[in-house]
Amino acid sequence: MNQIVGKSDIIFITLDTLRYDVARDLLAQGRTPNLAAVLPEGGWEERHSPGNFTYAAHHAFFAGFLPTPVTPGIHPRLFALGFEGSTTTTKYTCVLKGSNIIRGFAAKGYYTVCIGGVGFFNKRNPLGNVFPSLFAESHWSPELGVTNPNSTENQVALAQKILTQTPKNQRLFLFINISALHQPNYFYLSDAKTDTLASHAAALEYVDKQLAKLWDAFRQRASTFCILCSDHGTTYGEDGYTGHRLSHPLVWTVPYAEFILKSEN
């Protein structure tokens, strides 16, 4: 990461609430072609989230603790903050200054932007301002939120605008919290009245259809290092559970990927 930070743009996308099994299965079925076009060989990596709901998971992410590989062992981190005794900070880790990686990237010359999605990014109250306030520029509106069926399309359009307006010689750290997979998602299935595992999958198909435009926008700007993952999964009646903020394997287990989009310029 020390060879990438400062030279490439960085995009960090959280597909809020996306279950690993749904992401894996739809990829295998050919139902997410725009994700398939960029994911590494082997597809989604199975990992464990550091939190079982959005607020907890993102606090950990922004401190440099991304989802952890499910295999046993000590796994070096991409980014870390100065913290004595961290066994996952190695010579390959980019160590950033400050109390969060967003401020750390800013200190490295990055312009930091947040495109919010779920309620913890809505800027409507002190709690909804905690994450957006970390960034130099932040955005949220109901059109980007969980109740809008066109939320991802609106988020990608905003990202395209930001990418176009930011000078190409200015390194950019862009964070997007994709809200479409979070409940409610029943409206991605015709005639559905309630959220189900099937509507969760349909939401991912909707999200995938919007992503080609985002990949193209980054390729037109600069070489971009991408982190794409879920913050937590959710349950739809399995073992009697519904929702998340609970300790169930379907909640803790998330899809993760990192890759580079090369510039076409």
CSV table of C-alpha atoms in Angstrom, one decimal:
chain,number,residue,atom,x,y,z
A,1,MET,CA,0.0,0.0,0.0
A,2,ASN,CA,2.9,2.4,0.5
A,3,GLN,CA,3.5,2.2,-3.2
A,4,ILE,CA,-0.1,3.0,-4.0
A,5,VAL,CA,-1.0,5.7,-1.5
A,6,GLY,CA,-0.2,9.1,-2.9
A,7,LYS,CA,0.0,7.9,-6.5
A,8,SER,CA,-3.5,6.5,-7.1
A,9,ASP,CA,-7.0,7.5,-6.3
A,10,ILE,CA,-8.8,5.4,-3.7
A,11,ILE,CA,-12.4,4.4,-3.6
A,12,PHE,CA,-14.0,2.6,-0.7
A,13,ILE,CA,-17.5,1.3,-1.3
A,14,THR,CA,-19.6,-0.4,1.4
A,15,LEU,CA,-22.5,-2.4,0.1
A,16,ASP,CA,-24.5,-1.9,3.2
A,17,THR,CA,-26.1,-5.1,4.6
A,18,LEU,CA,-25.0,-7.3,1.7
A,19,ARG,CA,-24.9,-11.0,2.7
A,20,TYR,CA,-21.9,-13.0,1.6
A,21,ASP,CA,-23.9,-16.0,0.5
A,22,VAL,CA,-26.1,-13.8,-1.7
A,23,ALA,CA,-23.1,-12.0,-3.3
A,24,ARG,CA,-21.3,-15.3,-3.9
A,25,ASP,CA,-24.3,-17.1,-5.4
A,26,LEU,CA,-25.4,-14.3,-7.7
A,27,LEU,CA,-21.8,-14.0,-9.0
A,28,ALA,CA,-21.8,-17.7,-9.7
A,29,GLN,CA,-25.1,-17.5,-11.5
A,30,GLY,CA,-23.9,-14.6,-13.7
A,31,ARG,CA,-26.4,-12.2,-12.3
A,32,THR,CA,-23.9,-9.5,-11.4
A,33,PRO,CA,-21.8,-9.0,-14.5
A,34,ASN,CA,-20.5,-5.6,-13.7
A,35,LEU,CA,-19.1,-6.9,-10.4
A,36,ALA,CA,-17.7,-9.9,-12.2
A,37,ALA,CA,-15.9,-7.6,-14.6
A,38,VAL,CA,-13.7,-6.1,-11.8
A,39,LEU,CA,-13.5,-8.7,-9.0
A,40,PRO,CA,-10.3,-10.7,-8.7
A,41,GLU,CA,-10.0,-14.2,-9.9
A,42,GLY,CA,-11.9,-16.4,-7.5
A,43,GLY,CA,-14.6,-13.7,-7.0
A,44,TRP,CA,-15.7,-12.5,-3.6
A,45,GLU,CA,-13.5,-13.3,-0.6
A,46,GLU,CA,-15.3,-14.5,2.5
A,47,ARG,CA,-14.4,-12.4,5.6
A,48,HIS,CA,-15.6,-11.5,9.0
A,49,SER,CA,-16.9,-8.0,9.8
A,50,PRO,CA,-15.6,-6.2,12.9
A,51,GLY,CA,-19.2,-5.1,13.6
A,52,ASN,CA,-22.7,-6.5,13.3
A,53,PHE,CA,-24.4,-3.2,12.3
A,54,THR,CA,-23.5,-0.1,10.3
A,55,TYR,CA,-22.3,2.2,13.0
A,56,ALA,CA,-20.0,-0.3,14.7
A,57,ALA,CA,-18.6,-1.6,11.5
A,58,HIS,CA,-17.8,1.7,10.0
A,59,HIS,CA,-16.1,3.0,13.1
A,60,ALA,CA,-13.8,0.1,12.8
A,61,PHE,CA,-13.3,0.5,9.1
A,62,PHE,CA,-12.4,4.2,9.5
A,63,ALA,CA,-9.8,3.2,12.1
A,64,GLY,CA,-8.2,0.9,9.6
A,65,PHE,CA,-9.8,-2.4,10.7
A,66,LEU,CA,-11.4,-3.8,7.5
A,67,PRO,CA,-13.2,-7.2,7.4
A,68,THR,CA,-10.8,-9.9,8.5
A,69,PRO,CA,-10.1,-13.1,6.4
A,70,VAL,CA,-11.9,-16.1,7.8
A,71,THR,CA,-8.8,-18.3,7.8
A,72,PRO,CA,-6.9,-18.5,11.1
A,73,GLY,CA,-3.8,-16.4,11.6
A,74,ILE,CA,-2.5,-12.9,11.8
A,75,HIS,CA,-3.5,-11.0,8.7
A,76,PRO,CA,-1.6,-7.8,7.9
A,77,ARG,CA,-3.8,-4.7,7.3
A,78,LEU,CA,-3.8,-2.4,4.3
A,79,PHE,CA,-4.0,0.7,6.4
A,80,ALA,CA,-3.4,1.4,10.1
A,81,LEU,CA,-3.1,4.3,12.5
A,82,GLY,CA,-0.2,4.7,14.8
A,83,PHE,CA,-1.0,2.2,17.6
A,84,GLU,CA,1.6,0.6,19.8
A,85,GLY,CA,1.6,-3.2,19.8
A,86,SER,CA,-0.5,-3.8,16.7
A,87,THR,CA,0.5,-7.3,15.4
A,88,THR,CA,-1.4,-6.7,12.1
A,89,THR,CA,0.7,-3.6,11.2
A,90,THR,CA,3.6,-4.7,9.1
A,91,LYS,CA,6.1,-3.2,6.6
A,92,TYR,CA,3.5,-3.6,3.9
A,93,THR,CA,0.9,-1.6,5.9
A,94,CYS,CA,0.4,2.1,5.1
A,95,VAL,CA,0.5,3.8,8.5
A,96,LEU,CA,-1.5,7.0,8.6
A,97,LYS,CA,-1.5,9.8,11.1
A,98,GLY,CA,-4.5,10.8,13.1
A,99,SER,CA,-7.5,9.2,14.8
A,100,ASN,CA,-9.1,7.9,11.6
A,101,ILE,CA,-7.9,6.9,8.1
A,102,ILE,CA,-9.9,9.7,6.4
A,103,ARG,CA,-7.9,12.4,8.2
A,104,GLY,CA,-4.8,10.3,7.5
A,105,PHE,CA,-5.4,10.3,3.8
A,106,ALA,CA,-6.0,14.0,3.9
A,107,ALA,CA,-2.6,14.5,5.5
A,108,LYS,CA,-1.2,12.5,2.5
A,109,GLY,CA,-2.7,15.1,0.1
A,110,TYR,CA,-6.0,13.4,-0.7
A,111,TYR,CA,-9.3,15.3,-1.1
A,112,THR,CA,-11.8,13.3,0.9
A,113,VAL,CA,-15.4,12.9,-0.1
A,114,CYS,CA,-18.3,10.9,1.4
A,115,ILE,CA,-21.5,9.9,-0.4
A,116,GLY,CA,-23.8,8.7,2.3
A,117,GLY,CA,-26.6,6.2,2.1
A,118,VAL,CA,-28.2,4.7,5.2
A,119,GLY,CA,-29.3,6.8,8.2
A,120,PHE,CA,-26.0,7.0,10.0
A,121,PHE,CA,-24.8,9.3,7.1
A,122,ASN,CA,-28.0,11.4,6.9
A,123,LYS,CA,-26.6,14.6,8.6
A,124,ARG,CA,-30.0,15.3,10.1
A,125,ASN,CA,-28.9,15.0,13.7
A,126,PRO,CA,-25.6,14.8,15.7
A,127,LEU,CA,-25.4,11.1,15.3
A,128,GLY,CA,-25.9,11.3,11.6
A,129,ASN,CA,-23.1,13.8,11.3
A,130,VAL,CA,-20.4,11.7,13.0
A,131,PHE,CA,-19.2,10.0,9.9
A,132,PRO,CA,-19.8,12.8,7.3
A,133,SER,CA,-17.9,15.3,9.5
A,134,LEU,CA,-14.7,13.2,9.0
A,135,PHE,CA,-14.6,14.2,5.3
A,136,ALA,CA,-13.7,17.5,3.6
A,137,GLU,CA,-16.9,17.1,1.5
A,138,SER,CA,-20.0,15.0,2.3
A,139,HIS,CA,-23.4,14.4,0.7
A,140,TRP,CA,-26.7,13.0,1.7
A,141,SER,CA,-30.3,13.4,0.6
A,142,PRO,CA,-33.4,11.3,0.7
A,143,GLU,CA,-32.7,10.5,-3.0
A,144,LEU,CA,-29.5,8.6,-1.8
A,145,GLY,CA,-31.2,6.8,1.1
A,146,VAL,CA,-32.8,3.5,1.8
A,147,THR,CA,-36.4,4.4,0.9
A,148,ASN,CA,-35.6,5.5,-2.7
A,149,PRO,CA,-35.7,2.7,-5.2
A,150,ASN,CA,-33.3,4.7,-7.5
A,151,SER,CA,-30.7,5.3,-4.7
A,152,THR,CA,-27.7,3.7,-6.3
A,153,GLU,CA,-28.4,5.3,-9.6
A,154,ASN,CA,-28.4,8.7,-7.8
A,155,GLN,CA,-25.3,7.9,-5.8
A,156,VAL,CA,-23.4,6.9,-9.0
A,157,ALA,CA,-24.5,10.1,-10.8
A,158,LEU,CA,-23.3,12.2,-7.9
A,159,ALA,CA,-20.0,10.3,-7.9
A,160,GLN,CA,-19.6,10.9,-11.7
A,161,LYS,CA,-20.1,14.6,-11.1
A,162,ILE,CA,-17.5,14.7,-8.3
A,163,LEU,CA,-15.0,12.8,-10.4
A,164,THR,CA,-15.4,15.1,-13.3
A,165,GLN,CA,-15.1,18.3,-11.2
A,166,THR,CA,-12.0,17.2,-9.2
A,167,PRO,CA,-8.8,18.1,-11.0
A,168,LYS,CA,-7.0,15.0,-12.3
A,169,ASN,CA,-3.8,16.0,-10.5
A,170,GLN,CA,-5.6,16.0,-7.2
A,171,ARG,CA,-5.6,12.6,-5.5
A,172,LEU,CA,-9.1,11.6,-4.3
A,173,PHE,CA,-10.4,9.4,-1.5
A,174,LEU,CA,-14.0,8.7,-2.3
A,175,PHE,CA,-16.2,6.7,0.1
A,176,ILE,CA,-19.7,5.5,-0.9
A,177,ASN,CA,-22.2,3.8,1.3
A,178,ILE,CA,-24.6,2.0,-1.0
A,179,SER,CA,-28.0,1.9,0.7
A,180,ALA,CA,-30.1,-0.2,-1.7
A,181,LEU,CA,-29.5,-3.6,0.0
A,182,HIS,CA,-30.6,-2.4,3.4
A,183,GLN,CA,-34.3,-2.7,4.3
A,184,PRO,CA,-36.7,-1.8,2.8
A,185,ASN,CA,-35.7,-3.6,-0.4
A,186,TYR,CA,-39.0,-5.4,-1.3
A,187,PHE,CA,-39.6,-2.9,-4.2
A,188,TYR,CA,-36.9,-4.5,-6.3
A,189,LEU,CA,-39.3,-7.4,-6.8
A,190,SER,CA,-42.6,-6.7,-8.6
A,191,ASP,CA,-45.7,-7.2,-6.5
A,192,ALA,CA,-43.6,-7.9,-3.3
A,193,LYS,CA,-45.0,-6.4,-0.1
A,194,THR,CA,-42.3,-7.5,2.4
A,195,ASP,CA,-38.5,-7.8,2.4
A,196,THR,CA,-37.2,-11.3,1.7
A,197,LEU,CA,-33.9,-13.0,0.8
A,198,ALA,CA,-35.2,-12.9,-2.8
A,199,SER,CA,-35.7,-9.1,-2.7
A,200,HIS,CA,-32.3,-8.7,-1.1
A,201,ALA,CA,-30.8,-10.5,-4.1
A,202,ALA,CA,-32.9,-8.4,-6.5
A,203,ALA,CA,-31.5,-5.3,-4.8
A,204,LEU,CA,-27.9,-6.5,-5.6
A,205,GLU,CA,-28.9,-7.0,-9.2
A,206,TYR,CA,-30.1,-3.5,-9.3
A,207,VAL,CA,-26.9,-2.2,-7.7
A,208,ASP,CA,-24.8,-4.1,-10.2
A,209,LYS,CA,-26.6,-2.5,-13.2
A,210,GLN,CA,-25.4,0.9,-12.0
A,211,LEU,CA,-21.8,0.1,-11.4
A,212,ALA,CA,-20.4,0.1,-15.0
A,213,LYS,CA,-20.8,3.8,-15.2
A,214,LEU,CA,-18.9,4.2,-12.0
A,215,TRP,CA,-16.0,2.0,-13.1
A,216,ASP,CA,-15.8,3.9,-16.4
A,217,ALA,CA,-15.7,7.3,-14.6
A,218,PHE,CA,-12.7,6.2,-12.5
A,219,ARG,CA,-10.9,4.8,-15.5
A,220,GLN,CA,-11.3,8.2,-17.2
A,221,ARG,CA,-9.6,9.9,-14.3
A,222,ALA,CA,-6.7,8.0,-12.9
A,223,SER,CA,-5.5,4.6,-11.7
A,224,THR,CA,-7.8,3.7,-8.7
A,225,PHE,CA,-7.3,1.3,-5.8
A,226,CYS,CA,-10.7,-0.1,-4.9
A,227,ILE,CA,-12.0,-1.6,-1.7
A,228,LEU,CA,-15.5,-3.2,-2.1
A,229,CYS,CA,-17.2,-4.9,0.8
A,230,SER,CA,-20.2,-5.3,3.0
A,231,ASP,CA,-20.3,-3.9,6.5
A,232,HIS,CA,-22.5,-6.7,7.8
A,233,GLY,CA,-25.1,-9.2,6.7
A,234,THR,CA,-28.7,-9.6,7.8
A,235,THR,CA,-31.2,-12.4,8.6
A,236,TYR,CA,-34.5,-13.2,7.0
A,237,GLY,CA,-35.9,-15.7,9.5
A,238,GLU,CA,-33.0,-18.1,9.7
A,239,ASP,CA,-32.9,-19.8,13.1
A,240,GLY,CA,-35.7,-17.5,14.2
A,241,TYR,CA,-33.7,-14.3,13.6
A,242,THR,CA,-34.7,-11.3,11.6
A,243,GLY,CA,-32.5,-8.3,10.9
A,244,HIS,CA,-29.0,-7.6,12.2
A,245,ARG,CA,-27.2,-6.0,15.2
A,246,LEU,CA,-27.1,-9.6,16.5
A,247,SER,CA,-24.4,-12.2,16.5
A,248,HIS,CA,-25.3,-14.7,13.8
A,249,PRO,CA,-22.9,-16.1,11.2
A,250,LEU,CA,-25.1,-14.6,8.4
A,251,VAL,CA,-24.5,-11.2,10.0
A,252,TRP,CA,-20.8,-11.5,10.7
A,253,THR,CA,-19.8,-13.1,7.4
A,254,VAL,CA,-19.4,-10.5,4.6
A,255,PRO,CA,-18.1,-10.4,1.0
A,256,TYR,CA,-14.8,-8.5,0.4
A,257,ALA,CA,-12.7,-7.5,-2.6
A,258,GLU,CA,-9.8,-5.2,-3.4
A,259,PHE,CA,-8.5,-4.5,-6.9
A,260,ILE,CA,-7.0,-1.8,-9.2
A,261,LEU,CA,-8.9,0.0,-12.0
A,262,LYS,CA,-6.3,1.1,-14.4
A,263,SER,CA,-6.6,4.5,-16.1
A,264,GLU,CA,-7.5,4.6,-19.8
A,265,ASN,CA,-5.6,7.9,-20.2
